[in-house]
GROMACS .gro file of C-alpha atoms in nm:
model
  325
    1UNK     CA    1   2.182  -0.838  13.906
    2UNK     CA    2   2.305  -1.199  13.889
    3UNK     CA    3   2.054  -1.481  13.918
    4UNK     CA    4   2.184  -1.778  14.103
    5UNK     CA    5   1.995  -2.107  14.063
    6UNK     CA    6   2.018  -2.366  14.333
    7UNK     CA    7   2.242  -2.662  14.267
    8UNK     CA    8   1.964  -2.918  14.266
    9UNK     CA    9   1.772  -2.715  14.018
   10UNK     CA   10   2.075  -2.690  13.793
   11UNK     CA   11   2.125  -3.069  13.806
   12UNK     CA   12   1.768  -3.135  13.721
   13UNK     CA   13   1.782  -2.891  13.431
   14UNK     CA   14   2.102  -3.048  13.301
   15UNK     CA   15   1.949  -3.397  13.323
   16UNK     CA   16   1.645  -3.287  13.127
   17UNK     CA   17   1.861  -3.128  12.864
   18UNK     CA   18   2.065  -3.445  12.820
   19UNK     CA   19   1.749  -3.652  12.799
   20UNK     CA   20   1.601  -3.423  12.539
   21UNK     CA   21   1.915  -3.439  12.332
   22UNK     CA   22   1.930  -3.813  12.347
   23UNK     CA   23   1.564  -3.840  12.255
   24UNK     CA   24   1.588  -3.603  11.956
   25UNK     CA   25   1.908  -3.752  11.814
   26UNK     CA   26   1.761  -4.066  11.642
   27UNK     CA   27   1.478  -3.863  11.494
   28UNK     CA   28   1.718  -3.605  11.370
   29UNK     CA   29   1.938  -3.873  11.230
   30UNK     CA   30   1.638  -4.036  11.061
   31UNK     CA   31   1.504  -3.707  10.922
   32UNK     CA   32   1.829  -3.632  10.741
   33UNK     CA   33   1.840  -3.792  10.402
   34UNK     CA   34   2.097  -4.044  10.344
   35UNK     CA   35   2.359  -3.941  10.102
   36UNK     CA   36   2.318  -4.129   9.773
   37UNK     CA   37   2.593  -4.351   9.678
   38UNK     CA   38   2.733  -4.229   9.343
   39UNK     CA   39   2.970  -4.405   9.116
   40UNK     CA   40   3.236  -4.201   8.946
   41UNK     CA   41   3.124  -4.114   8.583
   42UNK     CA   42   3.300  -4.300   8.301
   43UNK     CA   43   3.451  -4.135   7.991
   44UNK     CA   44   3.177  -4.251   7.748
   45UNK     CA   45   2.904  -4.096   7.959
   46UNK     CA   46   3.098  -3.774   7.984
   47UNK     CA   47   3.152  -3.773   7.606
   48UNK     CA   48   2.785  -3.845   7.538
   49UNK     CA   49   2.686  -3.570   7.776
   50UNK     CA   50   2.918  -3.328   7.602
   51UNK     CA   51   2.789  -3.439   7.262
   52UNK     CA   52   2.431  -3.399   7.377
   53UNK     CA   53   2.507  -3.052   7.506
   54UNK     CA   54   2.689  -2.969   7.183
   55UNK     CA   55   2.398  -3.100   6.973
   56UNK     CA   56   2.158  -2.904   7.190
   57UNK     CA   57   2.361  -2.590   7.136
   58UNK     CA   58   2.377  -2.658   6.761
   59UNK     CA   59   2.003  -2.712   6.748
   60UNK     CA   60   1.949  -2.389   6.936
   61UNK     CA   61   2.191  -2.207   6.708
   62UNK     CA   62   2.030  -2.362   6.400
   63UNK     CA   63   1.686  -2.267   6.529
   64UNK     CA   64   1.810  -1.916   6.594
   65UNK     CA   65   1.964  -1.904   6.244
   66UNK     CA   66   1.641  -2.028   6.093
   67UNK     CA   67   1.446  -1.769   6.286
   68UNK     CA   68   1.690  -1.503   6.161
   69UNK     CA   69   1.656  -1.631   5.806
   70UNK     CA   70   1.281  -1.631   5.842
   71UNK     CA   71   1.296  -1.274   5.965
   72UNK     CA   72   1.521  -1.175   5.676
   73UNK     CA   73   1.301  -1.364   5.429
   74UNK     CA   74   0.996  -1.198   5.572
   75UNK     CA   75   1.161  -0.860   5.537
   76UNK     CA   76   1.281  -0.946   5.186
   77UNK     CA   77   0.938  -1.071   5.088
   78UNK     CA   78   0.789  -0.756   5.228
   79UNK     CA   79   1.029  -0.541   5.030
   80UNK     CA   80   0.969  -0.752   4.719
   81UNK     CA   81   0.596  -0.730   4.767
   82UNK     CA   82   0.626  -0.356   4.820
   83UNK     CA   83   0.847  -0.329   4.512
   84UNK     CA   84   0.608  -0.541   4.310
   85UNK     CA   85   0.319  -0.335   4.433
   86UNK     CA   86   0.498  -0.016   4.330
   87UNK     CA   87   0.595  -0.175   3.999
   88UNK     CA   88   0.240  -0.293   3.950
   89UNK     CA   89   0.108   0.053   4.022
   90UNK     CA   90   0.364   0.199   3.783
   91UNK     CA   91   0.279  -0.058   3.519
   92UNK     CA   92  -0.091   0.004   3.568
   93UNK     CA   93  -0.024   0.374   3.537
   94UNK     CA   94   0.187   0.317   3.226
   95UNK     CA   95  -0.074   0.074   3.099
   96UNK     CA   96  -0.346   0.331   3.143
   97UNK     CA   97  -0.129   0.593   2.968
   98UNK     CA   98  -0.047   0.351   2.688
   99UNK     CA   99  -0.411   0.252   2.661
  100UNK     CA  100  -0.512   0.616   2.637
  101UNK     CA  101  -0.240   0.677   2.378
  102UNK     CA  102  -0.347   0.371   2.185
  103UNK     CA  103  -0.707   0.486   2.193
  104UNK     CA  104  -0.605   0.828   2.068
  105UNK     CA  105  -0.400   0.669   1.790
  106UNK     CA  106  -0.688   0.439   1.697
  107UNK     CA  107  -0.925   0.733   1.693
  108UNK     CA  108  -0.683   0.931   1.476
  109UNK     CA  109  -0.640   0.632   1.245
  110UNK     CA  110  -1.016   0.591   1.213
  111UNK     CA  111  -1.052   0.963   1.149
  112UNK     CA  112  -0.790   0.952   0.872
  113UNK     CA  113  -0.948   0.641   0.720
  114UNK     CA  114  -1.286   0.808   0.728
  115UNK     CA  115  -1.139   1.118   0.564
  116UNK     CA  116  -0.979   0.903   0.296
  117UNK     CA  117  -1.303   0.715   0.244
  118UNK     CA  118  -1.495   1.039   0.219
  119UNK     CA  119  -1.233   1.175  -0.022
  120UNK     CA  120  -1.255   0.861  -0.234
  121UNK     CA  121  -1.633   0.879  -0.234
  122UNK     CA  122  -1.620   1.247  -0.322
  123UNK     CA  123  -1.374   1.176  -0.603
  124UNK     CA  124  -1.594   0.894  -0.731
  125UNK     CA  125  -1.897   1.123  -0.722
  126UNK     CA  126  -1.698   1.395  -0.895
  127UNK     CA  127  -1.580   1.159  -1.165
  128UNK     CA  128  -1.927   1.017  -1.213
  129UNK     CA  129  -2.066   1.367  -1.240
  130UNK     CA  130  -1.789   1.462  -1.483
  131UNK     CA  131  -1.859   1.148  -1.685
  132UNK     CA  132  -2.228   1.226  -1.703
  133UNK     CA  133  -2.157   1.585  -1.795
  134UNK     CA  134  -1.910   1.470  -2.061
  135UNK     CA  135  -2.169   1.232  -2.202
  136UNK     CA  136  -2.425   1.510  -2.198
  137UNK     CA  137  -2.182   1.746  -2.370
  138UNK     CA  138  -2.093   1.479  -2.622
  139UNK     CA  139  -2.457   1.410  -2.694
  140UNK     CA  140  -2.527   1.780  -2.726
  141UNK     CA  141  -2.217   1.826  -2.939
  142UNK     CA  142  -2.308   1.532  -3.161
  143UNK     CA  143  -2.660   1.659  -3.189
  144UNK     CA  144  -2.520   1.994  -3.288
  145UNK     CA  145  -2.282   1.830  -3.533
  146UNK     CA  146  -2.561   1.620  -3.678
  147UNK     CA  147  -2.771   1.927  -3.709
  148UNK     CA  148  -2.480   2.103  -3.877
  149UNK     CA  149  -2.416   1.800  -4.097
  150UNK     CA  150  -2.779   1.795  -4.212
  151UNK     CA  151  -2.763   2.168  -4.286
  152UNK     CA  152  -2.435   2.131  -4.477
  153UNK     CA  153  -2.563   1.841  -4.684
  154UNK     CA  154  -2.861   2.051  -4.784
  155UNK     CA  155  -2.625   2.312  -4.935
  156UNK     CA  156  -2.390   2.069  -5.118
  157UNK     CA  157  -2.328   2.125  -5.487
  158UNK     CA  158  -2.423   1.803  -5.665
  159UNK     CA  159  -2.355   1.896  -6.025
  160UNK     CA  160  -2.154   1.621  -6.195
  161UNK     CA  161  -2.191   1.376  -5.907
  162UNK     CA  162  -2.328   1.024  -5.934
  163UNK     CA  163  -2.659   1.074  -5.752
  164UNK     CA  164  -2.714   0.704  -5.696
  165UNK     CA  165  -2.378   0.673  -5.522
  166UNK     CA  166  -2.454   0.995  -5.332
  167UNK     CA  167  -2.781   0.850  -5.200
  168UNK     CA  168  -2.593   0.539  -5.083
  169UNK     CA  169  -2.332   0.757  -4.911
  170UNK     CA  170  -2.597   0.974  -4.742
  171UNK     CA  171  -2.780   0.664  -4.619
  172UNK     CA  172  -2.449   0.514  -4.496
  173UNK     CA  173  -2.379   0.832  -4.301
  174UNK     CA  174  -2.723   0.804  -4.144
  175UNK     CA  175  -2.762   1.000  -3.824
  176UNK     CA  176  -2.388   1.038  -3.770
  177UNK     CA  177  -2.208   1.368  -3.794
  178UNK     CA  178  -1.943   1.351  -4.064
  179UNK     CA  179  -1.859   1.364  -4.430
  180UNK     CA  180  -1.816   1.109  -4.710
  181UNK     CA  181  -1.590   1.113  -5.017
  182UNK     CA  182  -1.624   0.843  -5.285
  183UNK     CA  183  -1.340   0.827  -5.539
  184UNK     CA  184  -1.217   0.592  -5.811
  185UNK     CA  185  -0.866   0.493  -5.700
  186UNK     CA  186  -0.728   0.422  -6.049
  187UNK     CA  187  -0.844   0.744  -6.213
  188UNK     CA  188  -0.878   0.976  -5.913
  189UNK     CA  189  -1.229   1.073  -6.025
  190UNK     CA  190  -1.446   1.201  -5.742
  191UNK     CA  191  -1.790   1.040  -5.761
  192UNK     CA  192  -1.956   1.223  -5.471
  193UNK     CA  193  -1.875   1.438  -5.167
  194UNK     CA  194  -2.132   1.441  -4.887
  195UNK     CA  195  -2.107   1.741  -4.648
  196UNK     CA  196  -1.867   1.930  -4.874
  197UNK     CA  197  -1.811   2.203  -4.616
  198UNK     CA  198  -1.641   1.957  -4.378
  199UNK     CA  199  -1.484   1.733  -4.642
  200UNK     CA  200  -1.307   2.013  -4.830
  201UNK     CA  201  -1.302   2.331  -4.623
  202UNK     CA  202  -1.233   2.191  -4.275
  203UNK     CA  203  -0.940   1.990  -4.137
  204UNK     CA  204  -0.909   1.758  -3.838
  205UNK     CA  205  -0.640   1.551  -3.667
  206UNK     CA  206  -0.596   1.225  -3.859
  207UNK     CA  207  -0.550   1.010  -3.545
  208UNK     CA  208  -0.460   0.649  -3.633
  209UNK     CA  209  -0.505   0.699  -4.009
  210UNK     CA  210  -0.154   0.851  -4.000
  211UNK     CA  211  -0.024   0.497  -3.939
  212UNK     CA  212  -0.071   0.431  -4.312
  213UNK     CA  213   0.180   0.708  -4.389
  214UNK     CA  214   0.423   0.589  -4.119
  215UNK     CA  215   0.406   0.230  -4.246
  216UNK     CA  216   0.455   0.327  -4.611
  217UNK     CA  217   0.746   0.555  -4.521
  218UNK     CA  218   0.903   0.283  -4.307
  219UNK     CA  219   0.890   0.029  -4.590
  220UNK     CA  220   1.021   0.285  -4.842
  221UNK     CA  221   1.312   0.383  -4.614
  222UNK     CA  222   1.392   0.018  -4.536
  223UNK     CA  223   1.320   0.071  -4.166
  224UNK     CA  224   1.050  -0.197  -4.190
  225UNK     CA  225   1.156  -0.530  -4.339
  226UNK     CA  226   0.964  -0.584  -4.665
  227UNK     CA  227   0.973  -0.961  -4.623
  228UNK     CA  228   0.879  -1.002  -4.255
  229UNK     CA  229   0.711  -0.669  -4.187
  230UNK     CA  230   0.907  -0.625  -3.862
  231UNK     CA  231   1.084  -0.304  -3.763
  232UNK     CA  232   1.454  -0.359  -3.817
  233UNK     CA  233   1.697  -0.330  -3.525
  234UNK     CA  234   1.401  -0.291  -3.288
  235UNK     CA  235   1.218  -0.560  -3.094
  236UNK     CA  236   0.849  -0.567  -3.196
  237UNK     CA  237   0.593  -0.838  -3.136
  238UNK     CA  238   0.394  -0.774  -3.455
  239UNK     CA  239   0.460  -0.734  -3.824
  240UNK     CA  240   0.323  -0.447  -4.034
  241UNK     CA  241  -0.005  -0.619  -4.125
  242UNK     CA  242  -0.087  -0.704  -3.764
  243UNK     CA  243   0.026  -0.363  -3.641
  244UNK     CA  244  -0.217  -0.196  -3.884
  245UNK     CA  245  -0.496  -0.440  -3.793
  246UNK     CA  246  -0.452  -0.385  -3.418
  247UNK     CA  247  -0.349  -0.018  -3.448
  248UNK     CA  248  -0.030  -0.092  -3.253
  249UNK     CA  249   0.094   0.249  -3.136
  250UNK     CA  250   0.438   0.133  -3.007
  251UNK     CA  251   0.513  -0.038  -3.339
  252UNK     CA  252   0.462   0.279  -3.544
  253UNK     CA  253   0.633   0.499  -3.287
  254UNK     CA  254   0.947   0.281  -3.303
  255UNK     CA  255   0.937   0.276  -3.681
  256UNK     CA  256   0.884   0.653  -3.699
  257UNK     CA  257   1.163   0.733  -3.454
  258UNK     CA  258   1.397   0.502  -3.650
  259UNK     CA  259   1.335   0.687  -3.981
  260UNK     CA  260   1.284   1.042  -3.849
  261UNK     CA  261   1.037   1.327  -3.889
  262UNK     CA  262   1.158   1.441  -4.233
  263UNK     CA  263   1.079   1.107  -4.398
  264UNK     CA  264   0.727   1.111  -4.250
  265UNK     CA  265   0.659   1.463  -4.381
  266UNK     CA  266   0.806   1.380  -4.721
  267UNK     CA  267   0.592   1.067  -4.760
  268UNK     CA  268   0.282   1.251  -4.639
  269UNK     CA  269   0.331   1.515  -4.908
  270UNK     CA  270   0.380   1.244  -5.168
  271UNK     CA  271   0.038   1.113  -5.066
  272UNK     CA  272  -0.121   1.458  -5.102
  273UNK     CA  273  -0.132   1.569  -4.738
  274UNK     CA  274  -0.042   1.921  -4.631
  275UNK     CA  275  -0.153   2.072  -4.969
  276UNK     CA  276  -0.474   2.130  -5.165
  277UNK     CA  277  -0.592   1.837  -5.375
  278UNK     CA  278  -0.719   2.060  -5.658
  279UNK     CA  279  -1.081   1.953  -5.634
  280UNK     CA  280  -1.313   2.193  -5.819
  281UNK     CA  281  -1.465   2.340  -5.502
  282UNK     CA  282  -1.372   2.677  -5.361
  283UNK     CA  283  -1.223   2.731  -5.014
  284UNK     CA  284  -1.024   2.406  -4.995
  285UNK     CA  285  -0.794   2.381  -4.690
  286UNK     CA  286  -0.430   2.273  -4.710
  287UNK     CA  287  -0.417   2.112  -4.367
  288UNK     CA  288  -0.093   2.096  -4.166
  289UNK     CA  289   0.206   1.863  -4.128
  290UNK     CA  290   0.433   1.823  -3.822
  291UNK     CA  291   0.736   1.977  -3.989
  292UNK     CA  292   0.938   2.052  -3.674
  293UNK     CA  293   0.780   1.809  -3.429
  294UNK     CA  294   0.992   1.510  -3.321
  295UNK     CA  295   0.749   1.357  -3.071
  296UNK     CA  296   0.682   0.983  -3.122
  297UNK     CA  297   0.306   1.042  -3.117
  298UNK     CA  298   0.317   1.213  -3.459
  299UNK     CA  299   0.384   0.868  -3.608
  300UNK     CA  300   0.099   0.688  -3.429
  301UNK     CA  301  -0.164   0.945  -3.326
  302UNK     CA  302  -0.118   1.216  -3.588
  303UNK     CA  303  -0.033   1.485  -3.331
  304UNK     CA  304   0.039   1.832  -3.475
  305UNK     CA  305  -0.117   1.723  -3.804
  306UNK     CA  306  -0.442   1.828  -3.972
  307UNK     CA  307  -0.604   1.676  -4.279
  308UNK     CA  308  -0.933   1.706  -4.466
  309UNK     CA  309  -1.159   1.423  -4.571
  310UNK     CA  310  -1.073   1.476  -4.936
  311UNK     CA  311  -0.701   1.455  -4.854
  312UNK     CA  312  -0.749   1.125  -4.671
  313UNK     CA  313  -0.940   0.991  -4.974
  314UNK     CA  314  -0.654   1.093  -5.204
  315UNK     CA  315  -0.400   0.929  -4.969
  316UNK     CA  316  -0.588   0.598  -4.954
  317UNK     CA  317  -0.640   0.602  -5.331
  318UNK     CA  318  -0.266   0.656  -5.384
  319UNK     CA  319  -0.181   0.361  -5.156
  320UNK     CA  320  -0.439   0.147  -5.339
  321UNK     CA  321  -0.297   0.260  -5.674
  322UNK     CA  322   0.059   0.162  -5.592
  323UNK     CA  323   0.160   0.506  -5.466
  324UNK     CA  324   0.029   0.702  -5.767
  325UNK     CA  325  -0.231   0.972  -5.734
   0.00000   0.00000   0.00000
């Protein structure tokens, strides 16, 4: 259905509409903001703007790079810390193992040192005990020898002896175990023999008294220089007199080796060793000479040689008498 307004009504309505439009137009125009007048941008401003934007981007990129580096560094530090922690644990473990090993080694070393110390102490105690026992045996042996010496002297035959000289010899022997022979060197007359059983019927190793035979043989064989007393062709620090005074074993060993065993045995026999002296007592021993022994000690220590007291007296008398007996 179509509504039809009256003409007057339509005129009035139109007039009101026009009035309303006219009234609202200034307000509307005032409410709209005026467009700002802008000048066209110049090139420097545009360049600065671009530079600012570029710097801003660079700063952002640099900040991002730094953050990335920080992240990587943090991760790296974490890994390093973890690695160091593992290494530290491993080192602590190794350190504890090494410490335990070192303690075991120290304990073993102390144990061995203690064993050595105990062994040394035991050896010292053993040697001290052996020394004391040797002294005790020596004392007992010497007591036995002295007892035997006293018993032998009591049975000596004294016919034809010089009793005054015999008393002096017995007193000189004193409490020692041994024997004494007193003889005139020029005539070979025996004045007294104390402990005749040992002096005539028993033989012993001559020890350093054999050096007299070695020295005489060396001079006779021209191994020892008669003028200087030195062993020829051999370096020695002493002459014959000093070597006898100091009982220099190397001197006589060098001289003996230079002349040989045969010359020693020959000279010893010339001095009355290795054979009976012919004293008017029964049971005299001949002794022994080192006929086949080439060891250097036979010239200095009398090894493999046995002599009686009466034989030694004859030997010394022969040397004193210019080699005659």
